[in-house]
Short mmCIF file of C-alpha atoms and ligand atoms in Angstrom, two decimals:
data_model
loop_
_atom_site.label_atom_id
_atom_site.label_comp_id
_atom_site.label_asym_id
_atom_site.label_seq_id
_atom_site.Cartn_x
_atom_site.Cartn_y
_atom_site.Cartn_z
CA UNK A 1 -12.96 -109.71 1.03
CA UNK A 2 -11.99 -107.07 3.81
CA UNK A 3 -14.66 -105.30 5.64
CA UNK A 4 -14.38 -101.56 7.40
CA UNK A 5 -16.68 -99.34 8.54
CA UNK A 6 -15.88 -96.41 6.00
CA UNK A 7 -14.48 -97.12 2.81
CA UNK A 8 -13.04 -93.63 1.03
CA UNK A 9 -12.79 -93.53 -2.74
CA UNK A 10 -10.27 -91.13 -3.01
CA UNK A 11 -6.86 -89.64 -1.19
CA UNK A 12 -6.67 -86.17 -1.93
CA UNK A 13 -6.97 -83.56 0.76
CA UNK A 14 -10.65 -84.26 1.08
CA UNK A 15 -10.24 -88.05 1.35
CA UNK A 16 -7.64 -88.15 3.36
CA UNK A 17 -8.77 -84.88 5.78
CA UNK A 18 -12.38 -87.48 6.52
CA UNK A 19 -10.51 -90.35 6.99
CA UNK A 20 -8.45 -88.75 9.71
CA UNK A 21 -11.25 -86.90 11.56
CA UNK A 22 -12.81 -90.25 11.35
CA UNK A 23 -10.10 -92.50 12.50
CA UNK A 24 -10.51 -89.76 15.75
CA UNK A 25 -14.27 -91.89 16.25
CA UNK A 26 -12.86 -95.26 16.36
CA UNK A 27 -13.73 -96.21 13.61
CA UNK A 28 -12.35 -98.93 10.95
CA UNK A 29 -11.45 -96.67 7.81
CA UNK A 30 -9.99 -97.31 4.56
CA UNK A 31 -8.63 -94.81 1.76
CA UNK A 32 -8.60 -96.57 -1.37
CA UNK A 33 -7.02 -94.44 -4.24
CA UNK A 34 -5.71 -95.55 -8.04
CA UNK A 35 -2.27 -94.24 -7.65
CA UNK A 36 0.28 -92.98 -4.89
CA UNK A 37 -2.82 -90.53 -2.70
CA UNK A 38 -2.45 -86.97 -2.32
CA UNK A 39 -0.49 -86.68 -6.20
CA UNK A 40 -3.46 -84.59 -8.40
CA UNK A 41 -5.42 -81.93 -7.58
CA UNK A 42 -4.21 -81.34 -4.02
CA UNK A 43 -0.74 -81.81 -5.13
CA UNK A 44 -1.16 -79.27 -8.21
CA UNK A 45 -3.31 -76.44 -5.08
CA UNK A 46 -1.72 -72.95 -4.85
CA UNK A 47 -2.38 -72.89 -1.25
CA UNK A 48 -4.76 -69.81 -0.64
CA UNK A 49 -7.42 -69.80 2.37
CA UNK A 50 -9.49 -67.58 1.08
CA UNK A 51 -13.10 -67.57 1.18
CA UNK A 52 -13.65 -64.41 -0.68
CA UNK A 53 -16.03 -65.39 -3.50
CA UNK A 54 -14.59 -64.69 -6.98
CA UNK A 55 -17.97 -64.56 -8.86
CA UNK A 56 -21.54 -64.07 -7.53
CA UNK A 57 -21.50 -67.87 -8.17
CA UNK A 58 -19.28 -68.34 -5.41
CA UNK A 59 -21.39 -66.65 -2.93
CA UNK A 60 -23.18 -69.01 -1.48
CA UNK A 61 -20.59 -70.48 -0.86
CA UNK A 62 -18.73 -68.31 1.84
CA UNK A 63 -20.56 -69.10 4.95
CA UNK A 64 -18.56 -73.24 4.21
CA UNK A 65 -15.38 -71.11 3.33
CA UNK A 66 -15.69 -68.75 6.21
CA UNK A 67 -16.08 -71.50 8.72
CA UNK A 68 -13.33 -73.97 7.46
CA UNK A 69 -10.48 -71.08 7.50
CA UNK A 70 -11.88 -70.94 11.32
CA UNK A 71 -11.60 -74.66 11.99
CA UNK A 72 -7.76 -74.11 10.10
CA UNK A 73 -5.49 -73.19 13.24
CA UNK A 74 -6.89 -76.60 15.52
CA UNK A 75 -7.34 -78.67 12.47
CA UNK A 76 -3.42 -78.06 11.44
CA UNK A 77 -2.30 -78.75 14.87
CA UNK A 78 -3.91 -81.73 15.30
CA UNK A 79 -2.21 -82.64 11.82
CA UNK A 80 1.08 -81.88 12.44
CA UNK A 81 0.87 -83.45 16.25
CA UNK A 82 -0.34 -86.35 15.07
CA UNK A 83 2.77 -86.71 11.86
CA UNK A 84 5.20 -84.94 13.09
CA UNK A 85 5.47 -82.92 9.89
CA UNK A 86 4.47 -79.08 9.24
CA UNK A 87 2.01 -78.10 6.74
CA UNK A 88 3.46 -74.61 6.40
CA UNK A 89 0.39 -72.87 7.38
CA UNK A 90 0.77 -68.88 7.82
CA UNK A 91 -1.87 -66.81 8.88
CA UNK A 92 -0.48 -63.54 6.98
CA UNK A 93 -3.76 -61.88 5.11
CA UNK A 94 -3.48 -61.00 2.11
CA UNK A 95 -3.43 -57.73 -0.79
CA UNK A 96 -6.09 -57.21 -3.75
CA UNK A 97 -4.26 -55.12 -6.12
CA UNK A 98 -6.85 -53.15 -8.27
CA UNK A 99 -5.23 -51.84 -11.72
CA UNK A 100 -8.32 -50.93 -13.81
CA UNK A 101 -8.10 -46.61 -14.29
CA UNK A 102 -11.68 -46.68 -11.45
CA UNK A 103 -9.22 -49.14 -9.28
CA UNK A 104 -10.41 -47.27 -5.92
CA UNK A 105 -14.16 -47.24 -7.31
CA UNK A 106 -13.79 -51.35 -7.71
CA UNK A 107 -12.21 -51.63 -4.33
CA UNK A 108 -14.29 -49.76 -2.02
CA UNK A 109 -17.29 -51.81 -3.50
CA UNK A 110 -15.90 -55.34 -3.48
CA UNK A 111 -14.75 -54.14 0.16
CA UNK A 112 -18.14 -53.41 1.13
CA UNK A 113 -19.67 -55.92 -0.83
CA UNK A 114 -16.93 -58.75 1.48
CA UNK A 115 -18.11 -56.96 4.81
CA UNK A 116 -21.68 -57.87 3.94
CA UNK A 117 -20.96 -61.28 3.54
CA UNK A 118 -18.31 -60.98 7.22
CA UNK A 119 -15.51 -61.12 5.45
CA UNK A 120 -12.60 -59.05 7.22
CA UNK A 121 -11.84 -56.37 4.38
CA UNK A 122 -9.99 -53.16 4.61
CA UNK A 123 -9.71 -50.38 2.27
CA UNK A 124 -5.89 -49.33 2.71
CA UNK A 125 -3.75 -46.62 0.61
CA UNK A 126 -0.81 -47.67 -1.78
CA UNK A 127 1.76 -46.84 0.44
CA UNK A 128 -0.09 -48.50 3.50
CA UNK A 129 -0.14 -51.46 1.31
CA UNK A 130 3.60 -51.10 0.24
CA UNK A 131 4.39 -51.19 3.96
CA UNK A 132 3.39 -54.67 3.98
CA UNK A 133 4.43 -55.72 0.40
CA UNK A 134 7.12 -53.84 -1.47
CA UNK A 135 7.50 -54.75 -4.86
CA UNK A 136 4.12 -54.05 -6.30
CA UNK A 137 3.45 -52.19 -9.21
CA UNK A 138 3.80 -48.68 -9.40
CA UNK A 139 0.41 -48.73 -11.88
CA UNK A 140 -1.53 -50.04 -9.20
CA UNK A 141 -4.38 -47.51 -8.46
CA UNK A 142 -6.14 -49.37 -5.54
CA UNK A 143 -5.04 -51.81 -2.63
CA UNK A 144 -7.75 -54.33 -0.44
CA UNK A 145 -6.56 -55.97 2.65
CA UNK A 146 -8.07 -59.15 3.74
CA UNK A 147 -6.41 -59.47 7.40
CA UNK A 148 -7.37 -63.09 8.18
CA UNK A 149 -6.48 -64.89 5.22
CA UNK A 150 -4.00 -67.35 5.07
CA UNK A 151 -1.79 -69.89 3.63
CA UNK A 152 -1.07 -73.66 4.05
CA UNK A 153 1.83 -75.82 1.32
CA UNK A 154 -0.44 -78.13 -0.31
CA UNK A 155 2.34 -80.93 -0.96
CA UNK A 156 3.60 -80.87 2.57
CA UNK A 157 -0.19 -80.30 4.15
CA UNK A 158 -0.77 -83.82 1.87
CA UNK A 159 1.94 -85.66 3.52
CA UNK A 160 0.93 -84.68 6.95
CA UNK A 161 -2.29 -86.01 6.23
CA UNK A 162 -1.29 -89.18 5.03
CA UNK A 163 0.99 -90.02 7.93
CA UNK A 164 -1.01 -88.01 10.48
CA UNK A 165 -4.46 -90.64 9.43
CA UNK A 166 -1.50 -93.39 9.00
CA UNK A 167 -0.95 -92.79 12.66
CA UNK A 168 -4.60 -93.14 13.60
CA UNK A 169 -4.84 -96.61 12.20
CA UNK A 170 -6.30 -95.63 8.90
CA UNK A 171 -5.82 -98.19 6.37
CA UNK A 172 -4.41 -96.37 3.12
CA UNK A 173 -4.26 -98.48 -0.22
CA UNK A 174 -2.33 -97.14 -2.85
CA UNK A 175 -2.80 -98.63 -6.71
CA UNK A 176 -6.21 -99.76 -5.57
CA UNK A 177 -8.30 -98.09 -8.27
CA UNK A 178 -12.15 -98.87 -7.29
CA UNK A 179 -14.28 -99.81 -10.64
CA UNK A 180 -17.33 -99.84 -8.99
CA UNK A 181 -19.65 -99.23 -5.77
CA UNK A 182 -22.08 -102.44 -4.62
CA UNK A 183 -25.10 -101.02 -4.42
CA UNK A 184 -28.02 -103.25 -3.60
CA UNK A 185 -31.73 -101.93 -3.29
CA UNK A 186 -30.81 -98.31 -2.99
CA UNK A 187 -28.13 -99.55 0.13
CA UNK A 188 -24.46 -99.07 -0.82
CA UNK A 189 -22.91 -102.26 0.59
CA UNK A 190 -19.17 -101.64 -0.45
CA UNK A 191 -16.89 -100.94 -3.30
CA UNK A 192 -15.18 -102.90 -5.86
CA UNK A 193 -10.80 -102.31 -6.10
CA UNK A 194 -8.74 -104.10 -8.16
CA UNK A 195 -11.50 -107.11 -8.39
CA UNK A 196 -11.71 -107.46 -4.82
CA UNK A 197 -15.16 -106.61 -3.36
CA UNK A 198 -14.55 -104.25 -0.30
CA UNK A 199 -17.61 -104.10 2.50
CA UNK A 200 -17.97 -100.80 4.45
CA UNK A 201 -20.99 -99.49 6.48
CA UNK A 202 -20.62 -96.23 4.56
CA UNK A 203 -18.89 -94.92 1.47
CA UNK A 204 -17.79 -91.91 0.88
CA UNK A 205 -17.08 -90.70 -2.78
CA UNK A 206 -13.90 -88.24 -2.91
CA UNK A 207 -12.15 -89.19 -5.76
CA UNK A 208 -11.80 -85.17 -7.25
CA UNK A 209 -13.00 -84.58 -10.76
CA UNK A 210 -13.09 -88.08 -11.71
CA UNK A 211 -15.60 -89.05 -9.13
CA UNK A 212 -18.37 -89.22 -11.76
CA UNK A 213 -16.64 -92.28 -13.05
CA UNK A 214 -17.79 -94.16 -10.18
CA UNK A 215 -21.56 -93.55 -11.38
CA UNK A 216 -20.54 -96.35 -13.89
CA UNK A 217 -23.32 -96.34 -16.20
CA UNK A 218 -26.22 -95.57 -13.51
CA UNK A 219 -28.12 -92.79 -14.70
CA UNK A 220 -29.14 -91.83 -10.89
CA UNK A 221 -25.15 -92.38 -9.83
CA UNK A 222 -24.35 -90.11 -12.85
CA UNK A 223 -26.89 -87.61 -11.44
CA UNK A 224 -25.45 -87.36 -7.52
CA UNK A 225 -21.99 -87.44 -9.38
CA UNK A 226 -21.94 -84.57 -12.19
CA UNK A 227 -18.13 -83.75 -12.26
CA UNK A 228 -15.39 -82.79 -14.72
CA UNK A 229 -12.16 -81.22 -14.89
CA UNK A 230 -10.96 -77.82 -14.94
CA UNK A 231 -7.81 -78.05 -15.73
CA UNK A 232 -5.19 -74.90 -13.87
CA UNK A 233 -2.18 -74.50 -14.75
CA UNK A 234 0.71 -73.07 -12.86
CA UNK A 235 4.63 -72.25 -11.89
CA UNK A 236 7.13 -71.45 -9.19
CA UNK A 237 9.37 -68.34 -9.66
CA UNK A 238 12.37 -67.73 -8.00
CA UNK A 239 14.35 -64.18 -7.57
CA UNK A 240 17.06 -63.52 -5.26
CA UNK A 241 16.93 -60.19 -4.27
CA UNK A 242 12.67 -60.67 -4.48
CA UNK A 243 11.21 -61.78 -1.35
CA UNK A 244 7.23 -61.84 -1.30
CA UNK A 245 5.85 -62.57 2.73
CA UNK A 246 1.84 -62.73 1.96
CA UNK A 247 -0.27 -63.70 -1.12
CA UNK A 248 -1.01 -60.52 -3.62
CA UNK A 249 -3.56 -61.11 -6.04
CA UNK A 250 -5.00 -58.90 -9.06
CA UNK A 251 -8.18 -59.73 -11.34
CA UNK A 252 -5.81 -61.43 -13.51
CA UNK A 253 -3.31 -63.86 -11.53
CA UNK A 254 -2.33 -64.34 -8.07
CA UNK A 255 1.31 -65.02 -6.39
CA UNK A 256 1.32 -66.89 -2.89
CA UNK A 257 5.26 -67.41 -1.08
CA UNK A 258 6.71 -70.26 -0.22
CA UNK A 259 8.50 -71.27 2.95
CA UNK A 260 11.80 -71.69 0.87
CA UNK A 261 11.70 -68.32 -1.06
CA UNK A 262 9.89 -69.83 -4.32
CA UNK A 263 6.83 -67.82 -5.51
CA UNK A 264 3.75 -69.76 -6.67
CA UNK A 265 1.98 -68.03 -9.67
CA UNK A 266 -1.61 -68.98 -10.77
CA UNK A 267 -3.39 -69.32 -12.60
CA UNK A 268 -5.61 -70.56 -15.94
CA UNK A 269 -9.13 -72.16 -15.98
CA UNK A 270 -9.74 -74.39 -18.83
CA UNK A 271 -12.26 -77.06 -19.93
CA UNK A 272 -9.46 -79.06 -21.53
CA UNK A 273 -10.75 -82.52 -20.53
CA UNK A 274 -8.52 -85.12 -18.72
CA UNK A 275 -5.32 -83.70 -20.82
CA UNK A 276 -3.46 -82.15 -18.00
CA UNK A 277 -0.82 -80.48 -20.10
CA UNK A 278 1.44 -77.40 -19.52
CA UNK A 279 0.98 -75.52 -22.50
CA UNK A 280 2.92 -72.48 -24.19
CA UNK A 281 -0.35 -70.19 -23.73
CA UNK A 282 -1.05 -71.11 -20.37
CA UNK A 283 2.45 -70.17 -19.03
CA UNK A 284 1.83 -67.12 -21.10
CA UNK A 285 -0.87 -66.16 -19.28
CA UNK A 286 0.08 -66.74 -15.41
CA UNK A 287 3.66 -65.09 -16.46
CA UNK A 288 1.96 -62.24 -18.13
CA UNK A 289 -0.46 -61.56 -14.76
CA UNK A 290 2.56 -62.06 -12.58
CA UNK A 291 4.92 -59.81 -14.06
CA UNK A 292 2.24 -56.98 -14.66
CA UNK A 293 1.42 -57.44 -10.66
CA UNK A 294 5.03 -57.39 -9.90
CA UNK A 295 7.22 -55.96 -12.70
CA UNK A 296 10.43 -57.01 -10.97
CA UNK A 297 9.62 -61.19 -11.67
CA UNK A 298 10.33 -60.43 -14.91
CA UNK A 299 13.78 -61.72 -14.05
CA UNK A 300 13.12 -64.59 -12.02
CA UNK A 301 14.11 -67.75 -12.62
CA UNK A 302 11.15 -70.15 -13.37
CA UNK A 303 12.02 -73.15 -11.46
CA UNK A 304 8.56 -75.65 -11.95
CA UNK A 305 5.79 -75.62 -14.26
CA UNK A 306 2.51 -77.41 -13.32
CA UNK A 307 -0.84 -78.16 -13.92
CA UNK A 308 -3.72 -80.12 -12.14
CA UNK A 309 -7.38 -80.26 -13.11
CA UNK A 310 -9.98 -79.40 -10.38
CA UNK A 311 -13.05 -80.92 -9.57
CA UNK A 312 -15.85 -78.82 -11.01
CA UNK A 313 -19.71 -79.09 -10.83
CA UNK A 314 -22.68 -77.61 -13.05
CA UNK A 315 -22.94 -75.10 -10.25
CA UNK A 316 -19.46 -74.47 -9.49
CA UNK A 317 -20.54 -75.51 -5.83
CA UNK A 318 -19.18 -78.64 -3.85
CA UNK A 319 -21.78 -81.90 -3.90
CA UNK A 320 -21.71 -82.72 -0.13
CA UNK A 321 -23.45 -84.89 2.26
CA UNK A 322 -25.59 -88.18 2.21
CA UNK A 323 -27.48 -89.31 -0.66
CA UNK A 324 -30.81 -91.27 -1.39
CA UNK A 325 -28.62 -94.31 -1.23
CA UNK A 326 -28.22 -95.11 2.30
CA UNK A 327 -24.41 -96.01 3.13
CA UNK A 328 -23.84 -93.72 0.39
CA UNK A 329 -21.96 -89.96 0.92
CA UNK A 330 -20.67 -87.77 -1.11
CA UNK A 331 -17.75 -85.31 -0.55
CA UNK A 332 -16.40 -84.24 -3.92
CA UNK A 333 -16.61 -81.00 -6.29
CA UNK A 334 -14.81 -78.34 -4.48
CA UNK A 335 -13.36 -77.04 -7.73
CA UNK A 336 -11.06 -73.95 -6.71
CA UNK A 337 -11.62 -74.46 -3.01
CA UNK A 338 -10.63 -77.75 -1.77
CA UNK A 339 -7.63 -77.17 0.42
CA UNK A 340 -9.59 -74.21 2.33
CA UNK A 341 -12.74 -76.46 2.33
CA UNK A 342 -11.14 -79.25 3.66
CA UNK A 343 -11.27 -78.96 7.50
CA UNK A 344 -15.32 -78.36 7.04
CA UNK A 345 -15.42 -80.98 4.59
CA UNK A 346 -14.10 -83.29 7.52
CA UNK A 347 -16.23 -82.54 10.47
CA UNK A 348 -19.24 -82.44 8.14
CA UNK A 349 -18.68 -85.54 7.04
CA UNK A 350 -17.84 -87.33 10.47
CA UNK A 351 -21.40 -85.82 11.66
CA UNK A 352 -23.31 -86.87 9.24
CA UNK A 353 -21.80 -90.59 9.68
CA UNK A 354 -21.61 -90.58 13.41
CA UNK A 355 -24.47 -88.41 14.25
CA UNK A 356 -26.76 -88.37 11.28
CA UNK A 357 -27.20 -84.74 11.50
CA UNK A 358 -25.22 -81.83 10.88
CA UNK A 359 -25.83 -78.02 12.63
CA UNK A 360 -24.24 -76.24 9.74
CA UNK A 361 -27.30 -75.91 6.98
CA UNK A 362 -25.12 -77.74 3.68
CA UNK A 363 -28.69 -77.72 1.95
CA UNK A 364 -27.24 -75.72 -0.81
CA UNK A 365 -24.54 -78.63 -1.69
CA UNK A 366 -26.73 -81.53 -1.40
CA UNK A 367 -25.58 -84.29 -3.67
CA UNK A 368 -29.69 -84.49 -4.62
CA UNK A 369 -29.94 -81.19 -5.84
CA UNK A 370 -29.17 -81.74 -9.51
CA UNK A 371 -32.13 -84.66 -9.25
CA UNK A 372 -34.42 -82.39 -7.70
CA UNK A 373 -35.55 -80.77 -11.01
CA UNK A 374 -35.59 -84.15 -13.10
CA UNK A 375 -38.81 -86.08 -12.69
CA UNK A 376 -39.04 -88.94 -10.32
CA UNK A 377 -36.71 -92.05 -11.00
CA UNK A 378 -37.90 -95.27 -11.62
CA UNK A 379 -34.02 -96.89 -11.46
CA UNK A 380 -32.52 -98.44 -9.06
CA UNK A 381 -29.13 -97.34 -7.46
C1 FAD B 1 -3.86 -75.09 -10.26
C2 FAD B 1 -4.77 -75.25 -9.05
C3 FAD B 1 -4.70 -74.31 -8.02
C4 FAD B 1 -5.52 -74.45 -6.90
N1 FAD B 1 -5.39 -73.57 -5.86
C5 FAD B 1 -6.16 -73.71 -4.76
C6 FAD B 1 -6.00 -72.83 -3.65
O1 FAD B 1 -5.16 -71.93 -3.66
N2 FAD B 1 -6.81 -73.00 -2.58
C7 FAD B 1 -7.76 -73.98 -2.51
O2 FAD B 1 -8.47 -74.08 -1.51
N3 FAD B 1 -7.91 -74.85 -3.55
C8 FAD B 1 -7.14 -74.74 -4.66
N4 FAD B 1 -7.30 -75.58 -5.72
C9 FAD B 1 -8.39 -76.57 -5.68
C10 FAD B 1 -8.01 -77.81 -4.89
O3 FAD B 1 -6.73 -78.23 -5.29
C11 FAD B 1 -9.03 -78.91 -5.12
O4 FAD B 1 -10.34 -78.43 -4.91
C12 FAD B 1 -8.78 -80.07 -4.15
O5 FAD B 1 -7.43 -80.48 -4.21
C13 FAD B 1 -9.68 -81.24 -4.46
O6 FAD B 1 -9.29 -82.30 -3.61
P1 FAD B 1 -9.87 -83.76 -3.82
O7 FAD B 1 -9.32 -84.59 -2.72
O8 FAD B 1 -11.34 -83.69 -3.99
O9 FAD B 1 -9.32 -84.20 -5.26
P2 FAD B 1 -7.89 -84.75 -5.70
O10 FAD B 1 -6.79 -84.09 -5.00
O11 FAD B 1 -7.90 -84.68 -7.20
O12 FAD B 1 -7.91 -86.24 -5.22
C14 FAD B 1 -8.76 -87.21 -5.77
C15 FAD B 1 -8.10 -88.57 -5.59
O13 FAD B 1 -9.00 -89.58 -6.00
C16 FAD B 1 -8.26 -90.60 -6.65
N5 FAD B 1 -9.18 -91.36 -7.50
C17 FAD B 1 -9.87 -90.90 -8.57
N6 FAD B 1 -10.64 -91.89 -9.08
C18 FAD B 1 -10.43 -92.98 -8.31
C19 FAD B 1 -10.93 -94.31 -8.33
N7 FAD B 1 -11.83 -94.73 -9.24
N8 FAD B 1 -10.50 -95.18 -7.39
C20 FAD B 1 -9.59 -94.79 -6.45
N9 FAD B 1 -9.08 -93.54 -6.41
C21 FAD B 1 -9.50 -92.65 -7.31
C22 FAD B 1 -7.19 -89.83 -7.42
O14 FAD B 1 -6.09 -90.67 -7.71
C23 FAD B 1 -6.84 -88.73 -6.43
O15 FAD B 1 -5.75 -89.08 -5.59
C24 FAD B 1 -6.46 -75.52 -6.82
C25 FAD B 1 -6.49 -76.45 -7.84
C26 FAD B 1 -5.65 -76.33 -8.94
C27 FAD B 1 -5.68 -77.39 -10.01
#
């Protein structure tokens, strides 16, 4: 039996970003994760900082986004100072493309409708926007620019993580798949991984869309724990003579560069289950919203195909914070958002565990609020 002070299910980027804000408090932490860490979701990310919601859903939550893309910049540095490796972070805004015939209509109400919710957004003309992108299409009627969005490479942010909470004396067990949390009159004593029982102070569930596994036939578990999978599917383009310097997006698909000259395309948003399959209609679809965006890919050679399935909640919101089970937190369910969200995700986290308080209100992800309309329990933990 080993025994730690915070035991993390999970190694994405959300696992791995509490583990090293932790390891900053002295504290004995473990990341326990089924496989090699940091190789689903957060390996399978586009990259995009951008806390522009996509659906009224999304709205509440862009105070989180808002703040994490501020804590980015420090948050990065202390990454890559602490590993040694660069997470490719660029702070380069990005372009809205509108297409639809009332394109400027669209546009000058989604930009007032981002102000209102202090997002930096800026109604600019074609040829404005062709100064800082060329190869748009010529059927675009309308142009947004969102100056302080940004980008970061998901698979190199992942391995700076690793090393960087490595480096601060995290422990970080690969293969170690945990069955099951030891909870004991509503305390959460530990974990179970790989038969061995694991003590820790506090556990934090991060373990992406299959966190609702851990529930593990608890009804209340099941009930802090609601996820599933949305499974996105991507693929990298390449074109010589094409070279795209911020992310341009459209209703329909988005493209975000690479450091090396490849050109990410996203992406679909399917309740497929577990299967995370690259299908012929998927790549259809991201191809189909990347060339109409940019008729020139139409030649580009497509060097990767992808997919990865994102942790999704009834609500489409993260499930954040401490539960009813004391020991017990919950950092899981940022569905399309979880590389911007990590940074906040982090420091929220390490409050609530060192402090017991937070200053930012995370009401409105509160790992209790599915129970809150069910009637009282009468189960234990
Ligand atoms: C195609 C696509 C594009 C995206 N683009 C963006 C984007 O541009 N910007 C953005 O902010 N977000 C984006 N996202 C969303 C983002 O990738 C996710 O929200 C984020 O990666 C979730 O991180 P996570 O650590 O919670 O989950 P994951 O990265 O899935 O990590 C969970 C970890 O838990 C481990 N695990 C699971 N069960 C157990 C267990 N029982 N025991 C031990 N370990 C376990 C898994 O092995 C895994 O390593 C995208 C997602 C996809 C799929």
């Amino acid at each position: 039996m080993s025994t730690f002070d915070v035991a993390i299910v999970g190694g994405g980027v959300i696992g791995a970003s509490i583990a090293f804000e932790l390891a900053a408090e002295n504290l004995r932490v473990v990341v326990l994760d089924r496989q090699q860490p940091g190789q689903e979701a957060s390996w399978a990310a586009a990259g995009m900082l951008s806390p522009a919601p996509d659906s009224p859903r999304d709205i509440p939550l862009t105070p989180l986004g808002r703040e994490s893309l501020s804590l980015y910049p420090q948050f990065v540095a202390a990454v890559e100072e602490e590993s040694g490796k660069s997470a490719s972070y660029a702070r380069d805004g990005a372009i809205e493309i509108l297409l639809a015939p009332h394109g400027e209509i669209d546009r000058d109400q989604k930009a007032a409708e981002y102000r209102l919710l202090d997002l930096a957004a800026e109604a600019i003309s074609l040829g404005a926007a062709r100064e800082r992108e060329k190869s748009f299409t010529p059927e675009a009627r309308a142009a947004l620019w969102l100056p302080e969005e940004a980008t970061v490479e998901p698979r190199l942010l992942m391995a700076a993580l690793l090393a960087a909470a490595q480096n601060r004396g995290v422990a970080i067990r690969a293969g170690c798949r945990v069955t099951s949390l030891v909870c004991e009159q509503n305390r959460c004593l530990g974990v179970i991984a790989g038969g061995e029982k694991i003590e820790a102070a506090h556990v934090v569930v991060a373990a992406g869309c299959l966190s609702g596994d851990l529930a593990n036939g608890s009804a209340h578990l099941a009930r802090l724990l609601p996820t599933r999978p949305v499974r996105g599917q991507m693929l990298a383009l390449r074109h010589e003579s094409f070279r795209l310097n911020r992310v341009l997006r459209s209703e329909r698909g988005y493209l975000v560069p690479r450091r090396d000259g490849r050109i990410v395309a996203g992406s679909t948003k399917e309740e497929a289950g577990f299967e995370k399959r690259v299908t012929a209609a998927g790549i259809r679809k991201v191809l189909d919203a990347a060339i109409e965006l940019c008729p020139s890919l139409a030649a580009a050679e497509i060097v990767e195909t992808w997919s990865g399935l994102r942790p999704g909640t009834p609500d489409d919101l993260p499930i954040l914070g401490p539960t009813d089970v004391a020991g017990l937190s919950i950092a899981t369910g940022h569905y399309r958002n979880g590389i911007l969200l990590a940074p906040v995700t982090a420091k929220l986290v390490r409050e609530w565990i060192v402090r017991g308080r937070t200053d930012f209100d995370a009401a409105a992800f509160s790992p209790l609020r599915f129970d809150r309309a069910l009637p009282s329990r009468a189960e234990p933990a």
